[in-house]
mmCIF file of C-alpha atoms and ligand atoms in Angstrom:
data_model
loop_
_atom_site.group_PDB
_atom_site.id
_atom_site.type_symbol
_atom_site.label_atom_id
_atom_site.label_comp_id
_atom_site.label_asym_id
_atom_site.label_seq_id
_atom_site.Cartn_x
_atom_site.Cartn_y
_atom_site.Cartn_z
ATOM 1 C CA MET A 1 73.240 123.088 111.219
ATOM 2 C CA LEU A 2 76.037 120.572 110.814
ATOM 3 C CA ALA A 3 79.144 121.623 108.897
ATOM 4 C CA ILE A 4 81.430 119.056 107.329
ATOM 5 C CA ILE A 5 84.987 120.009 106.476
ATOM 6 C CA GLY A 6 86.361 117.511 103.983
ATOM 7 C CA GLY A 7 90.056 116.834 103.581
ATOM 8 C CA SER A 8 92.149 114.847 101.128
ATOM 9 C CA GLY A 9 89.920 112.291 99.454
ATOM 10 C CA LEU A 10 86.720 114.088 100.406
ATOM 11 C CA THR A 11 86.678 117.204 98.262
ATOM 12 C CA GLN A 12 82.979 116.774 97.591
ATOM 13 C CA LEU A 13 80.067 114.943 99.122
ATOM 14 C CA SER A 14 78.526 112.965 96.290
ATOM 15 C CA ASN A 15 75.490 112.083 98.419
ATOM 16 C CA LEU A 16 74.691 115.749 99.117
ATOM 17 C CA GLU A 17 71.644 117.206 97.339
ATOM 18 C CA VAL A 18 73.131 120.607 96.660
ATOM 19 C CA SER A 19 70.795 123.577 97.019
ATOM 20 C CA ARG A 20 73.252 126.446 96.667
ATOM 21 C CA ARG A 21 76.892 127.451 96.763
ATOM 22 C CA GLU A 22 78.108 130.631 98.347
ATOM 23 C CA VAL A 23 81.453 132.398 98.189
ATOM 24 C CA ALA A 24 81.977 133.802 101.677
ATOM 25 C CA ARG A 25 84.169 136.645 102.879
ATOM 26 C CA THR A 26 85.338 137.088 106.453
ATOM 27 C CA PRO A 27 87.422 139.583 108.449
ATOM 28 C CA TYR A 28 90.205 136.978 108.122
ATOM 29 C CA GLY A 29 90.081 136.647 104.351
ATOM 30 C CA GLU A 30 88.535 134.052 102.140
ATOM 31 C CA PRO A 31 87.804 130.463 103.091
ATOM 32 C CA SER A 32 89.263 127.571 101.107
ATOM 33 C CA GLY A 33 86.377 127.598 98.671
ATOM 34 C CA ALA A 34 82.674 128.156 98.248
ATOM 35 C CA LEU A 35 80.408 126.852 100.992
ATOM 36 C CA THR A 36 78.116 124.164 99.613
ATOM 37 C CA PHE A 37 74.681 123.951 101.205
ATOM 38 C CA GLY A 38 72.325 121.039 100.773
ATOM 39 C CA LEU A 39 70.491 118.071 102.178
ATOM 40 C CA LEU A 40 72.303 114.980 103.374
ATOM 41 C CA ALA A 41 69.797 112.169 103.948
ATOM 42 C CA GLY A 42 67.162 114.855 104.603
ATOM 43 C CA ALA A 43 69.235 116.952 107.014
ATOM 44 C CA GLN A 44 70.480 120.415 106.133
ATOM 45 C CA VAL A 45 74.300 120.569 106.086
ATOM 46 C CA VAL A 46 77.026 122.829 104.800
ATOM 47 C CA PHE A 47 80.178 121.391 103.266
ATOM 48 C CA LEU A 48 83.599 122.954 102.775
ATOM 49 C CA ALA A 49 86.602 121.385 101.043
ATOM 50 C CA ARG A 50 89.536 122.190 103.309
ATOM 51 C CA HIS A 51 92.128 122.204 100.539
ATOM 52 C CA GLY A 52 89.886 123.987 98.052
ATOM 53 C CA HIS A 53 88.404 122.594 94.877
ATOM 54 C CA GLY A 54 91.089 120.763 92.988
ATOM 55 C CA HIS A 55 93.065 120.298 96.209
ATOM 56 C CA ALA A 56 95.261 123.342 95.632
ATOM 57 C CA ILE A 57 95.863 124.622 99.183
ATOM 58 C CA PRO A 58 98.557 122.859 101.238
ATOM 59 C CA PRO A 59 97.912 122.240 104.965
ATOM 60 C CA HIS A 60 100.100 125.107 106.218
ATOM 61 C CA LYS A 61 98.390 127.581 103.870
ATOM 62 C CA VAL A 62 94.780 126.709 104.684
ATOM 63 C CA ASN A 63 93.001 129.781 106.057
ATOM 64 C CA TYR A 64 91.590 127.959 109.080
ATOM 65 C CA ARG A 65 90.330 131.160 110.680
ATOM 66 C CA ALA A 66 88.350 132.153 107.590
ATOM 67 C CA ASN A 67 86.988 128.615 107.157
ATOM 68 C CA LEU A 68 85.523 128.322 110.645
ATOM 69 C CA TRP A 69 84.373 131.916 110.771
ATOM 70 C CA ALA A 70 82.549 131.592 107.444
ATOM 71 C CA LEU A 71 80.872 128.345 108.483
ATOM 72 C CA GLN A 72 79.606 129.848 111.719
ATOM 73 C CA ALA A 73 78.509 133.060 110.022
ATOM 74 C CA HIS A 74 76.470 130.944 107.596
ATOM 75 C CA GLY A 75 74.628 128.988 110.243
ATOM 76 C CA ALA A 76 76.922 126.130 111.262
ATOM 77 C CA THR A 77 76.449 125.167 114.898
ATOM 78 C CA ARG A 78 78.789 122.165 114.969
ATOM 79 C CA ILE A 79 81.676 120.913 112.901
ATOM 80 C CA VAL A 80 82.721 117.457 111.785
ATOM 81 C CA SER A 81 86.166 117.321 110.257
ATOM 82 C CA VAL A 82 87.150 114.507 107.922
ATOM 83 C CA ALA A 83 90.904 114.116 107.555
ATOM 84 C CA SER A 84 93.438 111.545 106.417
ATOM 85 C CA VAL A 85 96.162 110.519 108.831
ATOM 86 C CA GLY A 86 99.156 108.258 109.043
ATOM 87 C CA GLY A 87 98.841 105.411 111.535
ATOM 88 C CA ILE A 88 101.463 105.244 114.280
ATOM 89 C CA ARG A 89 99.849 102.860 116.777
ATOM 90 C CA ALA A 90 100.567 99.228 115.942
ATOM 91 C CA ASP A 91 96.897 98.214 115.604
ATOM 92 C CA LEU A 92 96.131 100.927 113.044
ATOM 93 C CA ALA A 93 96.229 99.897 109.395
ATOM 94 C CA PRO A 94 95.389 101.702 106.149
ATOM 95 C CA GLY A 95 91.609 101.881 105.769
ATOM 96 C CA ASP A 96 90.893 102.108 109.500
ATOM 97 C CA ILE A 97 88.600 104.870 110.721
ATOM 98 C CA VAL A 98 89.472 106.491 114.033
ATOM 99 C CA ILE A 99 87.664 109.054 116.188
ATOM 100 C CA PRO A 100 90.489 110.890 117.968
ATOM 101 C CA HIS A 101 90.051 112.120 121.532
ATOM 102 C CA GLN A 102 93.231 114.140 122.103
ATOM 103 C CA ILE A 103 95.706 116.333 120.231
ATOM 104 C CA ILE A 104 99.379 117.192 120.438
ATOM 105 C CA ASP A 105 100.198 120.245 118.345
ATOM 106 C CA TYR A 106 103.576 120.317 116.576
ATOM 107 C CA THR A 107 102.581 122.924 114.002
ATOM 108 C CA TRP A 108 104.233 126.335 113.952
ATOM 109 C CA GLY A 109 103.721 129.717 112.354
ATOM 110 C CA ARG A 110 100.029 129.203 111.625
ATOM 111 C CA LYS A 111 97.455 131.816 112.483
ATOM 112 C CA SER A 112 95.986 129.853 115.331
ATOM 113 C CA THR A 113 93.799 132.241 117.298
ATOM 114 C CA TYR A 114 91.042 134.818 116.923
ATOM 115 C CA PHE A 115 92.290 136.383 120.163
ATOM 116 C CA ASP A 116 95.418 138.122 118.913
ATOM 117 C CA GLY A 117 95.156 140.849 121.512
ATOM 118 C CA GLU A 118 94.395 143.471 118.887
ATOM 119 C CA ASP A 119 91.255 144.596 120.680
ATOM 120 C CA GLY A 120 93.101 144.945 123.981
ATOM 121 C CA ARG A 121 91.701 141.678 125.347
ATOM 122 C CA VAL A 122 93.683 138.619 126.420
ATOM 123 C CA VAL A 123 91.565 135.481 126.165
ATOM 124 C CA HIS A 124 92.613 131.949 127.112
ATOM 125 C CA VAL A 125 90.224 129.177 126.123
ATOM 126 C CA ASP A 126 90.041 125.863 127.939
ATOM 127 C CA PHE A 127 91.250 123.068 125.659
ATOM 128 C CA THR A 128 91.651 120.181 128.096
ATOM 129 C CA GLU A 129 89.309 118.075 125.972
ATOM 130 C CA PRO A 130 89.834 119.337 122.417
ATOM 131 C CA TYR A 131 86.964 117.392 120.868
ATOM 132 C CA ASP A 132 83.303 117.703 121.802
ATOM 133 C CA ALA A 133 82.268 114.599 123.753
ATOM 134 C CA ALA A 134 78.646 114.565 122.574
ATOM 135 C CA LEU A 135 79.573 114.978 118.907
ATOM 136 C CA ARG A 136 82.182 112.210 119.203
ATOM 137 C CA MET A 137 79.480 109.943 120.634
ATOM 138 C CA ARG A 138 77.191 110.780 117.728
ATOM 139 C CA LEU A 139 79.888 109.827 115.253
ATOM 140 C CA ILE A 140 80.412 106.543 117.048
ATOM 141 C CA ALA A 141 76.657 105.880 117.129
ATOM 142 C CA ALA A 142 76.339 106.716 113.412
ATOM 143 C CA ALA A 143 79.053 104.194 112.603
ATOM 144 C CA ALA A 144 77.337 101.544 114.708
ATOM 145 C CA LYS A 145 74.018 102.155 112.900
ATOM 146 C CA THR A 146 75.771 101.826 109.563
ATOM 147 C CA GLY A 147 77.662 98.700 110.630
ATOM 148 C CA ILE A 148 80.973 100.465 110.085
ATOM 149 C CA ALA A 149 83.902 99.463 112.252
ATOM 150 C CA LEU A 150 85.832 102.270 113.841
ATOM 151 C CA LYS A 151 88.287 102.809 116.624
ATOM 152 C CA ASP A 152 87.171 105.032 119.471
ATOM 153 C CA GLY A 153 90.048 107.125 120.765
ATOM 154 C CA ALA A 154 93.400 108.209 119.413
ATOM 155 C CA ILE A 155 95.893 110.920 120.198
ATOM 156 C CA TYR A 156 96.338 113.029 117.077
ATOM 157 C CA ALA A 157 99.733 114.571 116.378
ATOM 158 C CA ALA A 158 99.327 117.696 114.250
ATOM 159 C CA THR A 159 102.429 118.197 112.142
ATOM 160 C CA GLN A 160 103.374 121.099 109.924
ATOM 161 C CA GLY A 161 103.809 119.424 106.541
ATOM 162 C CA PRO A 162 103.600 119.563 103.684
ATOM 163 C CA ARG A 163 106.421 117.034 103.765
ATOM 164 C CA LEU A 164 105.851 113.714 105.442
ATOM 165 C CA GLU A 165 107.760 112.899 108.626
ATOM 166 C CA THR A 166 111.083 111.171 109.153
ATOM 167 C CA ALA A 167 111.025 107.776 110.865
ATOM 168 C CA ALA A 168 112.723 109.353 113.892
ATOM 169 C CA GLU A 169 110.042 112.023 114.105
ATOM 170 C CA ILE A 170 107.373 109.330 114.133
ATOM 171 C CA ASP A 171 109.306 107.515 116.895
ATOM 172 C CA ARG A 172 109.312 110.760 118.850
ATOM 173 C CA PHE A 173 105.583 111.315 118.323
ATOM 174 C CA GLU A 174 104.983 107.775 119.563
ATOM 175 C CA ARG A 175 107.105 108.364 122.668
ATOM 176 C CA ASP A 176 104.994 111.459 123.248
ATOM 177 C CA GLY A 177 101.923 109.223 123.140
ATOM 178 C CA ALA A 178 100.569 109.974 119.664
ATOM 179 C CA ASP A 179 98.595 107.311 117.768
ATOM 180 C CA VAL A 180 97.994 109.060 114.444
ATOM 181 C CA VAL A 181 99.624 111.927 112.575
ATOM 182 C CA GLY A 182 98.083 114.492 110.259
ATOM 183 C CA MET A 183 98.678 118.015 109.008
ATOM 184 C CA THR A 184 95.372 119.839 109.431
ATOM 185 C CA GLY A 185 93.916 119.034 112.851
ATOM 186 C CA MET A 186 95.403 122.214 114.289
ATOM 187 C CA PRO A 187 94.622 125.043 114.525
ATOM 188 C CA GLU A 188 91.226 123.949 113.187
ATOM 189 C CA ALA A 189 90.147 122.329 116.461
ATOM 190 C CA VAL A 190 91.163 125.223 118.676
ATOM 191 C CA LEU A 191 89.609 127.846 116.424
ATOM 192 C CA ALA A 192 86.316 125.957 116.624
ATOM 193 C CA ARG A 193 86.672 126.016 120.413
ATOM 194 C CA GLU A 194 87.364 129.755 120.378
ATOM 195 C CA LEU A 195 84.147 130.264 118.410
ATOM 196 C CA GLY A 196 82.218 128.017 120.789
ATOM 197 C CA LEU A 197 81.526 125.473 118.032
ATOM 198 C CA PRO A 198 81.425 121.804 119.067
ATOM 199 C CA TYR A 199 84.025 120.010 116.940
ATOM 200 C CA ALA A 200 84.897 116.362 116.350
ATOM 201 C CA ALA A 201 86.937 114.537 113.749
ATOM 202 C CA ILE A 202 86.776 111.415 111.639
ATOM 203 C CA ASN A 203 90.325 110.333 110.830
ATOM 204 C CA LEU A 204 90.960 107.926 108.008
ATOM 205 C CA VAL A 205 94.227 106.046 108.317
ATOM 206 C CA SER A 206 95.439 106.249 104.736
ATOM 207 C CA ASN A 207 98.948 104.889 105.310
ATOM 208 C CA HIS A 208 101.276 103.558 107.949
ATOM 209 C CA ALA A 209 103.290 106.484 109.297
ATOM 210 C CA ALA A 210 106.914 106.835 108.150
ATOM 211 C CA GLY A 211 109.091 103.945 109.257
ATOM 212 C CA ARG A 212 106.102 101.752 110.197
ATOM 213 C CA GLY A 213 104.495 98.753 108.496
ATOM 214 C CA ASP A 214 104.660 98.993 104.718
ATOM 215 C CA SER A 215 106.028 102.535 105.055
ATOM 216 C CA ARG A 216 109.187 101.137 106.661
ATOM 217 C CA THR A 217 111.507 102.501 103.980
ATOM 218 C CA ALA A 218 109.202 105.041 102.284
ATOM 219 C CA ILE A 219 105.590 106.145 102.061
ATOM 220 C CA ARG A 220 104.080 104.897 98.817
ATOM 221 C CA PHE A 221 101.831 107.707 97.667
ATOM 222 C CA GLU A 222 100.342 105.704 94.833
ATOM 223 C CA ARG A 223 98.487 103.563 97.372
ATOM 224 C CA LEU A 224 96.887 106.399 99.321
ATOM 225 C CA GLU A 225 94.304 107.338 96.744
ATOM 226 C CA ALA A 226 92.773 103.871 96.503
ATOM 227 C CA VAL A 227 92.544 103.605 100.304
ATOM 228 C CA GLN A 228 90.908 107.030 100.465
ATOM 229 C CA ARG A 229 88.457 106.315 97.658
ATOM 230 C CA GLU A 230 87.215 103.123 99.291
ATOM 231 C CA ALA A 231 87.034 104.514 102.805
ATOM 232 C CA MET A 232 85.299 107.746 101.887
ATOM 233 C CA GLY A 233 82.311 105.648 100.783
ATOM 234 C CA ARG A 234 82.083 104.320 104.336
ATOM 235 C CA ILE A 235 82.546 107.781 105.808
ATOM 236 C CA ARG A 236 79.819 109.251 103.599
ATOM 237 C CA GLY A 237 77.513 106.506 104.859
ATOM 238 C CA MET A 238 78.358 107.417 108.440
ATOM 239 C CA LEU A 239 77.719 111.098 107.842
ATOM 240 C CA GLU A 240 74.271 110.283 106.458
ATOM 241 C CA ARG A 241 73.266 108.703 109.757
ATOM 242 C CA LEU A 242 74.668 111.450 111.940
ATOM 243 C CA GLU A 243 71.561 113.581 112.243
ATOM 244 C CA GLU A 244 69.114 110.737 112.995
HETATM 245 N N1 LIG B 1 101.737 112.043 108.012
HETATM 246 C C1 LIG B 1 101.144 113.257 108.095
HETATM 247 N N2 LIG B 1 99.973 113.524 107.546
HETATM 248 C C2 LIG B 1 99.356 112.535 106.893
HETATM 249 C C3 LIG B 1 99.906 111.251 106.769
HETATM 250 C C4 LIG B 1 101.164 110.997 107.365
HETATM 251 O O1 LIG B 1 101.718 109.880 107.299
HETATM 252 N N3 LIG B 1 99.036 110.505 106.042
HETATM 253 C C5 LIG B 1 97.979 111.310 105.758
HETATM 254 N N4 LIG B 1 98.164 112.535 106.274
#
C-alpha cells in the first residue's frame, strides 16, 4: 500500500475517500497524527500529515521515527513525501514541482536512526541513492499522464529550521551543489531506507530561497499559502494517477 506524507499545504487529501482513521502507537512514541486510510482514485492509500492536524509540530520536533514505523506497521510498502521547499537553482520559481534525486543533510540533533546500538548491533545502511529510482519514475510518469509539468532531478538541502536561512547560508548550500532547501527531508528519507521502504519526494517550490529572486531582501510569508493552495491541486491530481 502507498503511504503519502503531506507537509505544509497538504494537511489533508481532499480527494481521498476516507474509510477509517487510526491513532497508532510505536516503540518510538506517537506519530504526528492519526493515520487516515482510504481510496484515492480506487487505490488503497494511507495518509499522514507530517506536522499534525492544524500544523502544530515544527520540522525539528516531528517524530520521524514514529511516523515511518507506524506507516509500515499499518501496511505501507512505499512512501511518497510531499514537501514545500525554497528554490535555490536559478530556473526554479514558486509553483514549480520538482522530484529531487539527491540530499545533503544539514540537520542536527534529530533522532535519525533506528539503529542506535541499543541492541548491541551496529548497522550501516547504504544511502548512495537516497530516493527509490522506480518510485521516482512513477511520480514522473503520473505527472506526464496528468499533463503536469515538473522538473526531474534536484539536490535537496535539508536544513534544521524552524527559522528560514540567511542569504549567505543559501549561497553556501548552492556552492555545495544544492538546488532546493527544505526542513523535513531528513531524517525521513534515511529512516525509510532503514526500514526497507522505497521512498520518493514531490517538492513544491513555494518561494525563492533567501536572497534569491523576490526573496532578495526577505521571504514574504503571505505569498506562500496561495502558491501552496494552487499547486497542491496539481499534486493531488498527480497522486491520483500514481497507482495506474
Ligand atoms: N527554506 C527552508 N525550508 C523551506 C523554504 C525555504 O526557503 N520554503 C519552504 N520550506
